[in-house]
Amino acid sequence: MAKKWVYAFSEVEAAEQAVGGKWEDVRALLGGKGANLADMTRLGVPVPPGFIVTTQACNAYQQDQRFPDGMWEEMLDHLKKVEAATGTLFGGDANPLLVSCRSGAKFSMPGMMDTVLNIGLNDQTVAAMIQLTGDERVVYDLYRRLLQMFGSVVLGIPDEPFEDAIEARKKLRKVKLDVELSAEDWKALCVTFKKLVEKEFGAPFPQDPFEQLRMAAEAVFKSWNGKRAVDYRNAAGISHTLGTAVNVQTMVFGNMGDDSATGVAFTRNPATGEKLMYGDYLINAQGEDVVAGIRNTQPIAALQKEFPVLYAEFLAICDKLERHYKDMQDVEFTIQQGKLWMLQTRSGKRTANAAVRIAVEMVNEGLITKKEALLRVTPDQVDTLLHPQFELEAAKQARKNGKLFAHGVNASPGAAVGRVYFDATTAEQKAKQEKQDVIMVRPFTRPDDVHGMLAAKGILTSEGGATSHAAVVARQFGVPCVVGAAAVKIDLERRRMQVNGTQIKEGDWISVDGTNGDVFVGNLPTVAPKLEEQHELLTLLGWADEVAGLQVWANADYPADARRARSYGAQGIGLCRTEHMFFEPERLPIVQRMILAQTSEERVEALHELLPYQQKDFEGLFKAMDGYPVIIRLIDPPLHEFLPSLEKLIEEVAEKKALKKTRGLKAKEDLLARVRAMHESNPMMGMRGVRLSIVMPEIVEMQVGAIFRAAVAMTKKGIKVKPEVMIPLVGHVNELKFIQPRLESVAKKVMDKAKVQIEYKFGTMIEIPRAALTAGEIAEVAEFFSFGTNDLTQMTYGFSRDDAEGNFLLKYVEDEILPVNPFQTIDRAGVGRLMAMAVEEGRKVRPTLEVGICGEHGGDPASIEFCASIGQNYVSCSPFRVPIARLAAAHATLKQQVN
Amino acid sequence: MAKKWVYAFSEVEAAEQAVGGKWEDVRALLGGKGANLADMTRLGVPVPPGFIVTTQACNAYQQDQRFPDGMWEEMLDHLKKVEAATGTLFGGDANPLLVSCRSGAKFSMPGMMDTVLNIGLNDQTVAAMIQLTGDERVVYDLYRRLLQMFGSVVLGIPDEPFEDAIEARKKLRKVKLDVELSAEDWKALCVTFKKLVEKEFGAPFPQDPFEQLRMAAEAVFKSWNGKRAVDYRNAAGISHTLGTAVNVQTMVFGNMGDDSATGVAFTRNPATGEKLMYGDYLINAQGEDVVAGIRNTQPIAALQKEFPVLYAEFLAICDKLERHYKDMQDVEFTIQQGKLWMLQTRSGKRTANAAVRIAVEMVNEGLITKKEALLRVTPDQVDTLLHPQFELEAAKQARKNGKLFAHGVNASPGAAVGRVYFDATTAEQKAKQEKQDVIMVRPFTRPDDVHGMLAAKGILTSEGGATSHAAVVARQFGVPCVVGAAAVKIDLERRRMQVNGTQIKEGDWISVDGTNGDVFVGNLPTVAPKLEEQHELLTLLGWADEVAGLQVWANADYPADARRARSYGAQGIGLCRTEHMFFEPERLPIVQRMILAQTSEERVEALHELLPYQQKDFEGLFKAMDGYPVIIRLIDPPLHEFLPSLEKLIEEVAEKKALKKTRGLKAKEDLLARVRAMHESNPMMGMRGVRLSIVMPEIVEMQVGAIFRAAVAMTKKGIKVKPEVMIPLVGHVNELKFIQPRLESVAKKVMDKAKVQIEYKFGTMIEIPRAALTAGEIAEVAEFFSFGTNDLTQMTYGFSRDDAEGNFLLKYVEDEILPVNPFQTIDRAGVGRLMAMAVEEGRKVRPTLEVGICGEHGGDPASIEFCASIGQNYVSCSPFRVPIARLAAAHATLKQQVN
């Protein structure tokens, strides 16, 4: 049987049969657009008739550089059928058939290939069309468009001479806009264009409609191997052997009088998701007029009054399309002389709000399953829903009025408005005592700035990248934050900052948009969504939890964080950083005393003072997490982080010495000596974590004491506590073997004394490459692993995050040396490989090993997918990202089920 | 056939037959000691007759807690044969047989199990022995020893009461030493001891010799499961199921008159290796008298005069033993009444010198193969031979006279003597201008101290560990160095240092022993060996090269280093650190100008100035390495290392500001701002290596230009150059893809212009864990890998070497949390695993991939063995370690061949 090269829109079943029934293969054969038009036709939707030349024909053409045998004859045959169906004649002088000729590959390649409209117009049919429409201006406009498109697309004439001619005409007529040109003008331009074609191409414009069609179809085939298309496919990873189909379709016109119209519509409100038709139309107009906004469009509901019967038909069609495609549709339609035609349907773009509402309502309507609904919403959309935003209009106005002060890295999403303060202590004071809304501004932040950052509504820094200290802390606490706004010159001494002359003094208002990195002068209005009010989202996340193969826990240091985490649906605390508690103003002096202690007794005494504080913190955590596990990480940072900075001390001592100020000099010098002795060249890889605990076990012994005292106290109050003690920075199993038994004995003593037995675990972070490489050994001692992917990424890549992000890493991502910032999404080939090894080899030794992640990647959807794929039990992230992670976890599982 | 439980020393063939012929199994059956005695007996060496109760008997005993059936009868039978052979009678009153009863397992467990001597003595046989020897004192001493040993070993009586009794006797006689006690005294003590046994044990000492033997044999069996022995086996990893044999052997005595003697000897000189009998003996003495040094011993040569016949027999035996065991032997012998008995033979300990000479001479004598010779010398012995040492006697005296000033980490071996200077510039000046011998002393060193370190004879620091900057540089340049001598208080301002009151001022002499970490006050004499004079060593290393499966290359930055490397036998340069060249005083200002350049033009101009310097360096290297590959690493350290230190600038600016000194303030402040901007929290993981090259490619473009200009120039002079350009710190293949083509085009331009084609390679260091994890990808671009195991270890372990070694790492090694310092010997489980992965996956993609190591581990024998095991092509180390590495490489290959 000879190959069939052409399918009518009505022949979708034949196409299905030809490829063996799979829709995917129909799309491959007919292209996406053609398959879709055929699909709509099958549904009984009124689609202007036409036919599809298959991608196979395209491939045959590419091979022989000519139409395959029989193809053209099939096309002519189908053209006849279209004439018959529409009562028109191609090239006829009464009711001429005009067609479009469009490309259409399996995968959409927007704008990459060619289209020719109004094929069939020539000097004769123009007259017939004028007769038919009674609008000379419109018809000559159509004709000159054909001349122009055919000229450039089919004959390869540059567009400029055409546009130049139009401009010349406008100049002549002393008008500015195309619409101001008359029928006469367009008629004259058609003459000019024909001359232009003949001059540039060396032959006259083909008046024969069949010749036009033949050449247009060939041009579409050729465009498949045009440079633009090839580049696009290379970039998008689309195979070059797919070929494109050619869609030949009857032209319809919404500008053929007052019984004609054209419009676009969404089957539901794309902003809110409400189930109400949403869109615009124009009477007696062309499709592009609706979009161009030259004339005032009518809301779609008005159609009901003007064309009640057609509107009912339209609603029924839309409903049918929604049911068929099981999604909200974005449709284009034209009414030509009282006849409704559907030109296109596709899934409609929507806001995050709408996405959630539509997904949930469609489940309730029985249209889609819960799993399908989950996949209809992206984690990023959930993110958007949870952070306050500036009112769009207000931001637009501010930008227009030159109030955009600076732009930086969007480090922590959300909108914040407040008064600028340039140090943590002032910021905290203004916020707490004067109840001001505060934006803390610093060149960069340090751990001892945290109290100010927590008190602030927003944070702005001029240095650092997306994972600088400021960014990490801000995300952790959900404070909107822009970092690395390099144009901002901060003058800490004069308490002001400026960008190109615009100056902001301490106390002035600014507005910080952590979602997109914008910083505005002044006070912009915001809208602030709340999770508990977002019922559809809550429903969706509930479904996510049912589906997800791994849990979502949260990183929380304080009881308030833990409560928020629970309210956002976290099923555990994956990381409580105990040292943050040490930075609280009332505790820091005790901590410093402990560090500077000359004897073990002095140290233990200071630790005794700290113990009740820590115990209280833990009690609050356990209470908030009643029945859920709480992983508490023992002290991790190097001790010098709790002391004044070396640089500051050097400066102070040099100053005192230069001025011969002996008062207090000795004490400062002593302190400097101590700080210098503790100074490290690379503190990230120095004396911290378990290393510190081995050299100075008193601190962690105190911490474990506090954990178990808290656990005992809460247990006695009827609360179910599940403490898990996490030992950080382990690189060799012997470190665990050294410290863990000591700590377990502290725990045991507390429990024995209280006669209370508590279910607990001891485990470790996997954040040193060597720990991952020897996970089998480490799992012999550790009962759980938690991937500290921040440090693991730092060490696997040899990137110091603090240094890299403000420096070469941005360039790396910009230049695509790295496909993605590895501190945002797990690098699967390197870091991920270590993680996969660790899970596999750890579980081989201890099948019940609990495995999670507590690095920032725990809140990143792509990373969550990876975590699911290697069989982790949970991911842990900032409380604010818990909802996002819950959805991402569900997605991960659903995608695994597909694969 | 009933099992045979007992073998005479003369039945070694029967034992071999019983186990199937393998000597290993004979040792398992008879124990090491028994097998050896039997072996000597077979050789016809006169060994006092005896027999061995097998380890199988021991195991049977352990199971049933009684002698297996027939064992005791076999022992009695063998005892009869011994009596017949020696003409004695066990318990006889004329010529009584005395025997020893010793344990002897397959593997030596020194001191872990029990021995009883003089079995067979009792109140009757004592008389017979006195008769026989005519020495009452000796015989009663033997008897009391039996009573004491039997009491403690067999009967479990503590040793104290016996020793107390001896002390009491000495007090009574008002003497201090055992030897001052008379026959009377020992006789009296025998009475006391017998009473003691009866009292403590509850039964009298068994007078029946057979009972003595039975009980002693049982005690040996029991001692196999004694706590000491079990602990030892657990620690040494020896199986508990091996069991011990019991050796029963005729006692012989060298103290039976002037026709008796006893001595120890080496078959060659253990200090020099000369082939001459070496040892001491004593007439009419016991073995322990020779060792104790109470009487003046005779040199073994004197034996020739006193016992010419016996001496000839002795020489023949020694020769036979050497030929049999194919090694220099350490023998013990006794002459009892004119009869020579050999009591023991084993391979003798020797100095490094002797080890080399003996090994080489034995090959020449046809005694051993070259491969065997290679395995007879350890790489550490070669190390010892290559560094100057203090004269042993002088060091001993200095210690005695309180001249030991301090002790630190032995960072770079060798002895150095010189005057102390406390900064690099003074040190260099004194050395170069005044031709002084200089010891540079600093708390720690920095890269800009290198010029002083190179000028110094030795280096001493009070801070840092075995891989601190000082240590690494010192080893690299073979400068003796002691680091981390924490007791030394250095007062840089007053130009002096002290330890506990001993003070050393600038200009004073000290002597630094980098081999053992000692530092002496004053000027100690040294001995300095030279490789070219050590002919045997040269011969041995030549054999090593024939055998070794991987080559030894050297790390060399300067032509002089390269020449040394060649003279030490290096077959390539594995690492030339180009940045060291930047620190040279005449270049540093240009380098700083280049770094601080405000425009690209300024930078390129400064680089143009540097180019001729670099080219000249490379020309020298290529010339020195004519025909051998030279790997040149492009700039690696962060640029701020070439600028003044941040801390110093802060101090200077603060001082100027405090004193309102405006002159030069602005410039300093500007410099401070630049340095601060370049400051990094963790410079090790910051903007350096390929990262710097990607952001600022001008530097490496200049370097590659210089490399290829040098290569072209040398090629034109007829020198065969093989440059290999190494790009450091690659973690992602895209980094290489970005920079390598640019650099190759620079190389090509230079070669094209000169019309010279040069054989070259481009490759990378594998020093980032991610590089190892993605080696397959990287090998698609890189033509060679060189493991930078210093950094790879830092990042795999998350240890900052600078911080860790002076800090927790020493504690880790001390407490055995880490079995070994991973910066000295490759951590196989972690770092090694990454290396093995990288080689395997790299070679899968590029089978011809050249793989080496240029980290300090390249000079460590255990690490070299590992490198060989994963199939590396070469190791590269400090020129001074090349000879050691050559031997270690041969060892690695030989061990692989065995496995």
PDB file of N, CA, C and O in Angstrom, chain A residues 240-261:
ATOM      1  N   HIS A 240      16.631  16.064  15.442  1.00  0.00           N
ATOM      2  CA  HIS A 240      16.553  16.680  14.124  1.00  0.00           C
ATOM      3  C   HIS A 240      15.820  15.802  13.121  1.00  0.00           C
ATOM      4  O   HIS A 240      15.554  16.217  12.005  1.00  0.00           O
ATOM      5  N   THR A 241      15.525  14.570  13.496  1.00  0.00           N
ATOM      6  CA  THR A 241      14.922  13.645  12.531  1.00  0.00           C
ATOM      7  C   THR A 241      13.407  13.626  12.616  1.00  0.00           C
ATOM      8  O   THR A 241      12.754  12.866  11.909  1.00  0.00           O
ATOM      9  N   LEU A 242      12.820  14.445  13.477  1.00  0.00           N
ATOM     10  CA  LEU A 242      11.366  14.388  13.630  1.00  0.00           C
ATOM     11  C   LEU A 242      10.643  14.955  12.409  1.00  0.00           C
ATOM     12  O   LEU A 242       9.631  14.420  11.986  1.00  0.00           O
ATOM     13  N   GLY A 243      11.154  16.029  11.860  1.00  0.00           N
ATOM     14  CA  GLY A 243      10.482  16.677  10.724  1.00  0.00           C
ATOM     15  C   GLY A 243       9.267  17.487  11.164  1.00  0.00           C
ATOM     16  O   GLY A 243       8.791  17.346  12.290  1.00  0.00           O
ATOM     17  N   THR A 244       8.821  18.348  10.265  1.00  0.00           N
ATOM     18  CA  THR A 244       7.626  19.135  10.580  1.00  0.00           C
ATOM     19  C   THR A 244       6.500  18.743   9.624  1.00  0.00           C
ATOM     20  O   THR A 244       6.743  18.343   8.468  1.00  0.00           O
ATOM     21  N   ALA A 245       5.279  18.850  10.130  1.00  0.00           N
ATOM     22  CA  ALA A 245       4.120  18.693   9.249  1.00  0.00           C
ATOM     23  C   ALA A 245       3.790  20.056   8.637  1.00  0.00           C
ATOM     24  O   ALA A 245       4.346  21.074   9.039  1.00  0.00           O
ATOM     25  N   VAL A 246       2.915  20.031   7.612  1.00  0.00           N
ATOM     26  CA  VAL A 246       2.424  21.283   7.028  1.00  0.00           C
ATOM     27  C   VAL A 246       0.901  21.285   7.186  1.00  0.00           C
ATOM     28  O   VAL A 246       0.236  20.333   6.786  1.00  0.00           O
ATOM     29  N   ASN A 247       0.395  22.336   7.847  1.00  0.00           N
ATOM     30  CA  ASN A 247      -1.046  22.436   8.053  1.00  0.00           C
ATOM     31  C   ASN A 247      -1.640  23.433   7.051  1.00  0.00           C
ATOM     32  O   ASN A 247      -1.236  24.599   7.045  1.00  0.00           O
ATOM     33  N   VAL A 248      -2.536  22.940   6.270  1.00  0.00           N
ATOM     34  CA  VAL A 248      -3.221  23.812   5.306  1.00  0.00           C
ATOM     35  C   VAL A 248      -4.671  23.948   5.775  1.00  0.00           C
ATOM     36  O   VAL A 248      -5.357  22.939   5.959  1.00  0.00           O
ATOM     37  N   GLN A 249      -5.072  25.183   6.078  1.00  0.00           N
ATOM     38  CA  GLN A 249      -6.382  25.363   6.699  1.00  0.00           C
ATOM     39  C   GLN A 249      -7.109  26.548   6.086  1.00  0.00           C
ATOM     40  O   GLN A 249      -6.485  27.575   5.770  1.00  0.00           O
ATOM     41  N   THR A 250      -8.409  26.390   5.960  1.00  0.00           N
ATOM     42  CA  THR A 250      -9.258  27.470   5.450  1.00  0.00           C
ATOM     43  C   THR A 250      -9.122  28.706   6.320  1.00  0.00           C
ATOM     44  O   THR A 250      -9.165  28.611   7.549  1.00  0.00           O
ATOM     45  N   MET A 251      -8.909  29.852   5.674  1.00  0.00           N
ATOM     46  CA  MET A 251      -8.875  31.099   6.428  1.00  0.00           C
ATOM     47  C   MET A 251     -10.301  31.478   6.813  1.00  0.00           C
ATOM     48  O   MET A 251     -11.228  31.326   6.018  1.00  0.00           O
ATOM     49  N   VAL A 252     -10.469  31.942   8.057  1.00  0.00           N
ATOM     50  CA  VAL A 252     -11.765  32.540   8.410  1.00  0.00           C
ATOM     51  C   VAL A 252     -11.489  33.950   8.893  1.00  0.00           C
ATOM     52  O   VAL A 252     -10.394  34.266   9.380  1.00  0.00           O
ATOM     53  N   PHE A 253     -12.535  34.807   8.787  1.00  0.00           N
ATOM     54  CA  PHE A 253     -12.347  36.236   9.056  1.00  0.00           C
ATOM     55  C   PHE A 253     -13.429  36.759   9.985  1.00  0.00           C
ATOM     56  O   PHE A 253     -14.620  36.545   9.742  1.00  0.00           O
ATOM     57  N   GLY A 254     -12.972  37.415  11.048  1.00  0.00           N
ATOM     58  CA  GLY A 254     -13.928  38.006  11.989  1.00  0.00           C
ATOM     59  C   GLY A 254     -14.274  39.431  11.614  1.00  0.00           C
ATOM     60  O   GLY A 254     -14.990  40.106  12.341  1.00  0.00           O
ATOM     61  N   ASN A 255     -13.748  39.863  10.526  1.00  0.00           N
ATOM     62  CA  ASN A 255     -13.962  41.259  10.137  1.00  0.00           C
ATOM     63  C   ASN A 255     -14.830  41.365   8.883  1.00  0.00           C
ATOM     64  O   ASN A 255     -14.618  42.226   8.052  1.00  0.00           O
ATOM     65  N   MET A 256     -15.802  40.433   8.767  1.00  0.00           N
ATOM     66  CA  MET A 256     -16.662  40.461   7.584  1.00  0.00           C
ATOM     67  C   MET A 256     -18.031  41.033   7.912  1.00  0.00           C
ATOM     68  O   MET A 256     -19.058  40.485   7.493  1.00  0.00           O
ATOM     69  N   GLY A 257     -18.045  42.049   8.768  1.00  0.00           N
ATOM     70  CA  GLY A 257     -19.320  42.704   9.087  1.00  0.00           C
ATOM     71  C   GLY A 257     -19.715  42.507  10.524  1.00  0.00           C
ATOM     72  O   GLY A 257     -18.964  41.907  11.328  1.00  0.00           O
ATOM     73  N   ASP A 258     -20.886  43.020  10.870  1.00  0.00           N
ATOM     74  CA  ASP A 258     -21.289  42.987  12.262  1.00  0.00           C
ATOM     75  C   ASP A 258     -21.782  41.625  12.706  1.00  0.00           C
ATOM     76  O   ASP A 258     -22.032  41.407  13.879  1.00  0.00           O
ATOM     77  N   ASP A 259     -21.929  40.706  11.781  1.00  0.00           N
ATOM     78  CA  ASP A 259     -22.218  39.326  12.180  1.00  0.00           C
ATOM     79  C   ASP A 259     -20.919  38.528  12.291  1.00  0.00           C
ATOM     80  O   ASP A 259     -20.917  37.313  12.339  1.00  0.00           O
ATOM     81  N   SER A 260     -19.816  39.241  12.318  1.00  0.00           N
ATOM     82  CA  SER A 260     -18.513  38.589  12.508  1.00  0.00           C
ATOM     83  C   SER A 260     -17.857  39.149  13.773  1.00  0.00           C
ATOM     84  O   SER A 260     -18.152  40.279  14.181  1.00  0.00           O
ATOM     85  N   ALA A 261     -17.018  38.316  14.357  1.00  0.00           N
ATOM     86  CA  ALA A 261     -16.321  38.762  15.578  1.00  0.00           C
ATOM     87  C   ALA A 261     -15.115  37.851  15.800  1.00  0.00           C
ATOM     88  O   ALA A 261     -15.000  36.790  15.179  1.00  0.00           O
TER      89      ALA A 261
END
